[in-house]
Short mmCIF file of C-alpha atoms and ligand atoms in Angstrom, two decimals:
data_model
loop_
_atom_site.label_atom_id
_atom_site.label_comp_id
_atom_site.label_asym_id
_atom_site.label_seq_id
_atom_site.Cartn_x
_atom_site.Cartn_y
_atom_site.Cartn_z
CA MET Z 677 213.82 -27.84 -143.63
CA ASP Z 678 215.60 -31.12 -143.57
CA THR Z 679 217.98 -31.32 -146.50
CA ARG Z 680 220.24 -34.16 -145.07
CA THR Z 681 220.80 -37.11 -147.29
CA LYS Z 682 222.69 -40.12 -147.44
CA ILE Z 683 225.17 -41.66 -150.22
CA ALA Z 684 225.78 -45.42 -149.49
CA GLY Z 685 225.15 -44.89 -145.90
CA VAL Z 686 227.40 -41.63 -145.49
CA GLU Z 687 225.42 -38.76 -144.18
CA LEU Z 688 225.64 -35.38 -146.11
CA ASP Z 689 224.36 -32.24 -144.49
CA SER Z 690 223.07 -30.87 -147.68
CA TYR Z 691 221.97 -32.02 -151.08
CA VAL Z 692 224.60 -29.85 -152.86
CA LEU Z 693 228.27 -30.62 -153.18
CA ASN Z 694 231.22 -30.08 -155.58
CA ALA Z 695 231.81 -32.49 -158.68
CA SER Z 696 235.15 -34.02 -159.24
CA GLY Z 697 237.36 -32.21 -161.65
CA VAL Z 698 236.82 -28.49 -161.00
CA ARG Z 699 239.04 -26.41 -158.46
CA ASP Z 700 239.88 -29.75 -156.44
CA THR Z 701 243.42 -30.58 -157.38
CA THR Z 702 245.62 -28.93 -154.68
CA LEU Z 703 245.31 -29.03 -150.98
CA GLU Z 704 244.60 -25.32 -151.09
CA GLU Z 705 241.60 -25.75 -153.51
CA LEU Z 706 240.24 -28.66 -151.36
CA GLU Z 707 240.36 -26.54 -148.33
CA ALA Z 708 238.52 -23.84 -150.01
CA ILE Z 709 235.83 -26.56 -150.72
CA ALA Z 710 235.97 -27.76 -147.12
CA LYS Z 711 235.30 -24.25 -145.97
CA SER Z 712 232.33 -23.70 -148.27
CA ASP Z 713 228.83 -25.00 -148.14
CA SER Z 714 229.58 -28.00 -150.25
CA SER Z 715 228.38 -30.91 -148.17
CA ALA Z 716 231.30 -33.09 -149.00
CA ILE Z 717 234.81 -32.54 -150.58
CA VAL Z 718 235.22 -34.37 -153.80
CA MET Z 719 238.66 -34.58 -154.84
CA LYS Z 720 240.13 -34.39 -158.46
CA SER Z 721 240.35 -37.73 -160.40
CA CYS Z 722 243.82 -39.11 -159.60
CA THR Z 723 246.24 -41.45 -161.49
CA ILE Z 724 248.96 -43.63 -160.47
CA GLU Z 725 251.58 -41.03 -161.39
CA PRO Z 726 251.24 -37.20 -161.26
CA ARG Z 727 250.30 -35.83 -164.71
CA LYS Z 728 250.57 -32.40 -166.13
CA GLY Z 729 247.52 -32.98 -168.28
CA ASN Z 730 246.93 -31.70 -172.12
CA PRO Z 731 248.25 -28.68 -173.82
CA GLU Z 732 246.44 -25.55 -173.57
CA PRO Z 733 243.81 -24.09 -174.21
CA ARG Z 734 242.08 -27.21 -172.67
CA TYR Z 735 239.12 -25.57 -171.03
CA MET Z 736 236.73 -23.14 -172.57
CA ARG Z 737 233.65 -21.54 -171.23
CA LEU Z 738 230.75 -21.31 -173.23
CA GLN Z 739 227.47 -19.39 -173.21
CA LEU Z 740 225.59 -22.54 -172.03
CA GLY Z 741 228.43 -24.53 -170.36
CA SER Z 742 231.85 -25.50 -171.04
CA ILE Z 743 233.95 -27.87 -173.11
CA GLN Z 744 237.09 -29.47 -171.54
CA SER Z 745 239.97 -31.52 -172.43
CA MET Z 746 242.31 -31.39 -169.25
CA GLY Z 747 243.88 -34.73 -169.70
CA LEU Z 748 243.73 -35.62 -165.92
CA PRO Z 749 246.29 -33.03 -164.63
CA ASN Z 750 246.74 -34.38 -160.91
CA LEU Z 751 249.26 -34.85 -158.19
CA GLY Z 752 249.16 -38.62 -158.23
CA TYR Z 753 247.15 -40.76 -156.04
CA LYS Z 754 249.55 -40.83 -153.13
CA GLU Z 755 249.29 -37.18 -152.56
CA TYR Z 756 245.43 -37.40 -152.36
CA VAL Z 757 245.71 -40.08 -149.72
CA ILE Z 758 247.86 -37.68 -147.67
CA PHE Z 759 245.38 -34.92 -148.37
CA SER Z 760 242.54 -37.09 -146.88
CA SER Z 761 244.15 -37.12 -143.56
CA GLN Z 762 244.85 -33.30 -143.73
CA LEU Z 763 241.29 -32.61 -144.63
CA LYS Z 764 239.49 -34.70 -141.88
CA LYS Z 765 239.77 -31.92 -139.52
CA TYR Z 766 236.85 -30.34 -141.38
CA ASN Z 767 234.59 -32.89 -140.36
CA LYS Z 768 232.99 -33.30 -143.79
CA PRO Z 769 232.81 -36.54 -145.96
CA ILE Z 770 235.70 -37.00 -148.24
CA ILE Z 771 235.16 -38.49 -151.50
CA ALA Z 772 238.39 -39.82 -153.58
CA SER Z 773 238.05 -40.11 -157.34
CA VAL Z 774 240.32 -42.51 -159.22
CA ALA Z 775 241.04 -42.92 -162.97
CA GLY Z 776 243.12 -45.61 -164.19
CA SER Z 777 243.91 -47.21 -167.43
CA CYS Z 778 243.61 -50.84 -166.44
CA ALA Z 779 242.22 -53.00 -163.70
CA ASP Z 780 245.77 -53.08 -161.96
CA ASP Z 781 245.79 -49.30 -161.80
CA TYR Z 782 242.30 -49.16 -160.08
CA ARG Z 783 243.12 -51.99 -157.77
CA GLU Z 784 246.31 -50.28 -156.61
CA MET Z 785 244.38 -46.94 -156.11
CA VAL Z 786 241.25 -48.20 -154.48
CA SER Z 787 243.34 -50.29 -152.18
CA ALA Z 788 245.22 -47.37 -151.02
CA PHE Z 789 242.22 -45.30 -150.47
CA GLN Z 790 240.57 -48.09 -148.44
CA ASP Z 791 243.33 -47.48 -146.16
CA SER Z 792 242.94 -43.80 -146.00
CA ASP Z 793 240.68 -41.12 -144.35
CA VAL Z 794 238.16 -40.87 -147.36
CA ASP Z 795 234.62 -41.96 -146.68
CA LEU Z 796 233.68 -42.83 -150.33
CA ILE Z 797 235.64 -44.02 -153.38
CA GLU Z 798 234.41 -42.72 -156.91
CA VAL Z 799 235.75 -44.96 -159.44
CA ASN Z 800 235.74 -42.89 -162.64
CA LEU Z 801 235.27 -44.98 -165.68
CA SER Z 802 234.15 -42.15 -167.81
CA CYS Z 803 237.22 -39.79 -168.50
CA PRO Z 804 236.54 -38.80 -172.24
CA ASN Z 805 239.95 -37.18 -172.74
CA LEU Z 806 242.62 -39.87 -172.92
CA GLU Z 807 243.85 -41.80 -175.74
CA GLY Z 808 241.79 -45.09 -176.43
CA LYS Z 809 238.13 -45.32 -175.36
CA THR Z 810 235.93 -44.50 -172.45
CA LEU Z 811 236.41 -47.49 -170.16
CA ALA Z 812 232.67 -47.46 -169.18
CA TYR Z 813 231.61 -48.22 -172.73
CA ASP Z 814 233.52 -51.49 -172.61
CA PHE Z 815 231.50 -53.81 -170.51
CA GLU Z 816 234.01 -56.49 -170.44
CA GLN Z 817 236.66 -54.26 -169.13
CA THR Z 818 234.26 -52.48 -166.82
CA GLY Z 819 233.44 -56.07 -165.27
CA GLU Z 820 237.19 -56.72 -165.10
CA ILE Z 821 237.83 -53.49 -163.09
CA LEU Z 822 234.86 -54.28 -160.94
CA ARG Z 823 236.29 -57.69 -159.96
CA ALA Z 824 239.63 -56.37 -159.26
CA ILE Z 825 238.28 -53.66 -156.67
CA SER Z 826 235.32 -55.35 -154.98
CA ASP Z 827 237.12 -57.31 -152.25
CA LEU Z 828 239.63 -54.54 -151.09
CA GLY Z 829 237.76 -53.03 -147.91
CA ASP Z 830 234.62 -51.79 -146.28
CA LYS Z 831 234.43 -48.24 -147.75
CA PRO Z 832 231.81 -48.09 -150.05
CA TYR Z 833 232.81 -47.41 -153.83
CA GLY Z 834 230.64 -46.04 -156.69
CA LEU Z 835 231.09 -45.47 -160.27
CA LYS Z 836 231.25 -42.30 -162.28
CA LEU Z 837 229.60 -43.05 -165.61
CA PRO Z 838 229.05 -41.52 -169.01
CA PRO Z 839 225.72 -41.20 -170.51
CA TYR Z 840 224.36 -44.25 -171.98
CA PRO Z 841 221.53 -44.54 -174.62
CA ASP Z 842 218.55 -46.68 -173.56
CA VAL Z 843 219.78 -50.03 -175.01
CA TYR Z 844 222.39 -50.25 -172.44
CA HIS Z 845 220.73 -49.38 -169.22
CA ILE Z 846 219.78 -52.81 -168.25
CA GLN Z 847 223.31 -54.23 -168.87
CA VAL Z 848 224.90 -51.50 -166.93
CA ALA Z 849 222.48 -51.95 -164.14
CA GLU Z 850 223.11 -55.44 -163.84
CA LEU Z 851 226.91 -54.94 -163.83
CA ILE Z 852 226.33 -52.50 -160.75
CA GLU Z 853 224.26 -54.93 -158.98
CA LYS Z 854 226.41 -57.75 -159.61
CA HIS Z 855 229.55 -56.17 -158.22
CA GLY Z 856 228.31 -54.48 -155.19
CA VAL Z 857 228.67 -51.08 -156.39
CA SER Z 858 227.15 -48.59 -153.68
CA PHE Z 859 226.58 -45.49 -155.63
CA ILE Z 860 226.74 -44.15 -159.00
CA THR Z 861 227.53 -40.65 -160.37
CA LEU Z 862 225.62 -39.64 -163.54
CA ILE Z 863 226.80 -38.06 -165.86
CA ASN Z 864 230.33 -37.30 -166.81
CA SER Z 865 230.88 -34.80 -169.44
CA ILE Z 866 229.83 -35.75 -172.94
CA GLY Z 867 233.02 -36.92 -174.76
CA SER Z 868 233.89 -36.41 -178.26
CA SER Z 869 232.05 -33.15 -178.32
CA LEU Z 870 233.38 -30.43 -180.76
CA ILE Z 871 232.96 -26.80 -180.57
CA ILE Z 872 233.91 -24.78 -183.70
CA ASP Z 873 234.78 -21.08 -183.80
CA SER Z 874 233.53 -20.09 -187.23
CA GLU Z 875 235.56 -17.10 -187.43
CA THR Z 876 238.96 -18.65 -186.98
CA GLU Z 877 237.67 -21.97 -188.32
CA LYS Z 878 239.41 -23.63 -185.52
CA PRO Z 879 238.16 -25.58 -182.60
CA VAL Z 880 238.03 -23.79 -179.28
CA ILE Z 881 240.41 -26.03 -177.45
CA LYS Z 882 243.72 -27.72 -178.66
CA PRO Z 883 244.06 -31.24 -177.53
CA ARG Z 884 242.95 -34.27 -179.59
CA GLY Z 885 241.81 -31.98 -182.57
CA GLY Z 886 239.37 -30.17 -180.53
CA PHE Z 887 237.32 -32.98 -179.29
CA GLY Z 888 236.44 -32.61 -175.67
CA GLY Z 889 233.87 -33.27 -172.76
CA LEU Z 890 230.77 -30.96 -173.11
CA CYS Z 891 229.53 -29.68 -169.82
CA GLY Z 892 226.73 -27.42 -168.51
CA ASP Z 893 223.28 -26.60 -169.62
CA TYR Z 894 223.74 -28.59 -172.87
CA ILE Z 895 223.79 -31.80 -171.02
CA LYS Z 896 221.17 -31.44 -168.29
CA PRO Z 897 218.48 -33.15 -170.28
CA ILE Z 898 220.73 -36.01 -170.93
CA ALA Z 899 222.00 -36.19 -167.10
CA LEU Z 900 218.27 -36.12 -166.07
CA GLY Z 901 217.22 -38.98 -168.27
CA ASN Z 902 220.08 -41.16 -167.23
CA VAL Z 903 219.41 -40.44 -163.48
CA ARG Z 904 215.73 -41.31 -163.97
CA ALA Z 905 216.40 -44.52 -165.98
CA PHE Z 906 218.91 -45.82 -163.47
CA TYR Z 907 216.83 -44.63 -160.52
CA GLU Z 908 213.96 -46.81 -161.97
CA LEU Z 909 216.21 -49.78 -162.55
CA LEU Z 910 218.15 -49.71 -159.32
CA LYS Z 911 215.00 -49.12 -157.05
CA ASN Z 912 216.80 -47.05 -154.23
CA GLU Z 913 219.33 -49.95 -153.74
CA VAL Z 914 222.07 -47.79 -155.25
CA SER Z 915 222.65 -44.23 -154.23
CA ILE Z 916 222.78 -41.68 -157.11
CA PHE Z 917 224.78 -38.53 -157.56
CA GLY Z 918 223.18 -36.33 -160.22
CA VAL Z 919 225.62 -34.05 -162.17
CA GLY Z 920 225.27 -32.04 -165.33
CA GLY Z 921 224.12 -28.51 -165.67
CA ILE Z 922 223.01 -27.79 -162.26
CA LYS Z 923 223.25 -23.92 -161.58
CA SER Z 924 220.22 -23.31 -159.59
CA GLY Z 925 217.81 -24.45 -157.12
CA THR Z 926 215.50 -25.27 -159.79
CA ASP Z 927 217.96 -27.62 -161.58
CA ALA Z 928 218.62 -29.31 -158.25
CA PHE Z 929 214.91 -29.86 -157.65
CA GLU Z 930 214.56 -31.53 -161.01
CA PHE Z 931 217.27 -33.86 -160.14
CA LEU Z 932 215.58 -34.64 -156.79
CA LEU Z 933 212.42 -35.43 -158.74
CA ALA Z 934 214.23 -37.73 -161.11
CA GLY Z 935 215.61 -39.64 -158.28
CA ALA Z 936 219.14 -38.32 -157.28
CA ASP Z 937 220.23 -38.65 -153.76
CA ALA Z 938 222.50 -35.40 -154.02
CA ILE Z 939 223.76 -33.28 -156.74
CA GLN Z 940 227.38 -32.38 -157.70
CA VAL Z 941 228.22 -29.10 -159.24
CA ALA Z 942 231.04 -28.66 -161.90
CA THR Z 943 230.61 -25.81 -164.54
CA THR Z 944 228.79 -23.40 -162.22
CA PHE Z 945 231.57 -23.88 -159.43
CA GLU Z 946 234.28 -23.08 -162.14
CA LYS Z 947 232.35 -19.98 -163.24
CA GLN Z 948 231.17 -18.65 -160.00
CA GLY Z 949 233.56 -20.28 -157.15
CA PRO Z 950 232.62 -21.65 -154.01
CA SER Z 951 229.64 -19.38 -152.93
CA CYS Z 952 227.44 -21.34 -155.60
CA PHE Z 953 227.09 -24.35 -153.03
CA GLY Z 954 225.45 -22.33 -150.23
CA ARG Z 955 223.32 -20.28 -152.91
CA ILE Z 956 222.06 -23.43 -154.91
CA ASN Z 957 221.11 -25.02 -151.42
CA LYS Z 958 219.19 -21.94 -150.42
CA GLU Z 959 217.35 -21.80 -153.69
CA LEU Z 960 216.38 -25.48 -153.32
CA ILE Z 961 215.16 -25.04 -149.72
CA GLU Z 962 212.93 -21.97 -151.02
CA ILE Z 963 211.29 -24.02 -153.69
CA LEU Z 964 210.71 -26.80 -151.36
CA GLU Z 965 209.18 -24.56 -148.83
CA ARG Z 966 207.00 -22.88 -151.50
CA LYS Z 967 205.67 -26.21 -152.32
CA GLY Z 968 205.02 -27.23 -148.83
CA TYR Z 969 207.55 -30.14 -148.57
CA ASN Z 970 209.59 -30.33 -145.37
CA SER Z 971 212.45 -32.62 -146.59
CA THR Z 972 214.34 -33.64 -149.71
CA GLN Z 973 213.67 -37.27 -148.85
CA LYS Z 974 209.85 -36.86 -149.26
CA VAL Z 975 210.26 -35.66 -152.87
CA LYS Z 976 213.06 -37.81 -154.06
CA GLY Z 977 212.02 -39.76 -157.08
CA ASN Z 978 208.59 -38.45 -156.98
CA LEU Z 979 208.40 -37.24 -160.54
CA LYS Z 980 204.81 -37.07 -161.52
CA TYR Z 981 203.58 -38.20 -165.04
CA LEU Z 982 201.32 -36.36 -167.50
C1 DHB R 1228 239.11 -35.36 -166.94
C2 DHB R 1228 237.97 -35.13 -167.56
C3 DHB R 1228 236.70 -35.99 -166.98
O1 DHB R 1228 235.64 -35.54 -167.58
C4 DHB R 1228 237.12 -36.74 -166.19
O2 DHB R 1228 236.04 -37.65 -165.75
C5 DHB R 1228 238.26 -37.04 -165.54
C6 DHB R 1228 239.30 -36.22 -165.95
C7 DHB R 1228 240.35 -34.55 -167.53
O3 DHB R 1228 240.34 -34.43 -168.69
O4 DHB R 1228 241.12 -34.11 -166.50
#
């Protein structure tokens, strides 16, 4: 079974890898990903300066997923530039993730990663847990950031995006095409979600009055809808990572039908640890074999209609 795939020309050995944000902040955690069956090493979204993140509790497992308001705890981008050279020996694509608060931040970080050992740069415009707005919902600021990073080097860069309702899909696709974005990662956790414990009459996480990003099963249909919509609009010219509620080979197969070039796993990785990547990949291969397909590429985007 050929499960190789490409994101922006970078070859991945399998369809399954880790998503930014889970167990990927320290070198030790990143080495565990390197040694796992994840087909790439995606690093925690980093900022200009190191951050401790939000007060705890800031992550809560839920029956059908999780809610989080981590607040970008990370070691600062310079550390991840160093990590990229230390991780190179594992011979797996390395993906940086950058999260700034203005165009200058993005320019500084993307420029540093252009001169590093990473293979791809994921520009996170959708962290829902900071004061102020989610950047990717402000199209003027998104355009400004894209103009600031587009001329910094040859490594492909992509955008990590929040879910959009249909009225914005065309506008976002135009921004992506206009600014040479090579891949998109859909979707980030759904911000401004609130889980309330009716016994305690309190939210389950502390930061920002309990608002956080919703992850897991709850968001899978929304992620699939966004993958499909952007797949149709971008016609294979921009690679797509699907993220959101993938815990089995069946989930991965659904993202493949919708048009994702590869999938990233977050909540399930947090709950089950690094063995989840091999398991999901094995389950995906079993489904493909049972259906008589011999590669993921033949199935990609081939959703049938009723
Ligand atoms: C955090 C959460 C996100 O969903 C994200 O994209 C980046 C950072 C966080 O709170 O750390």
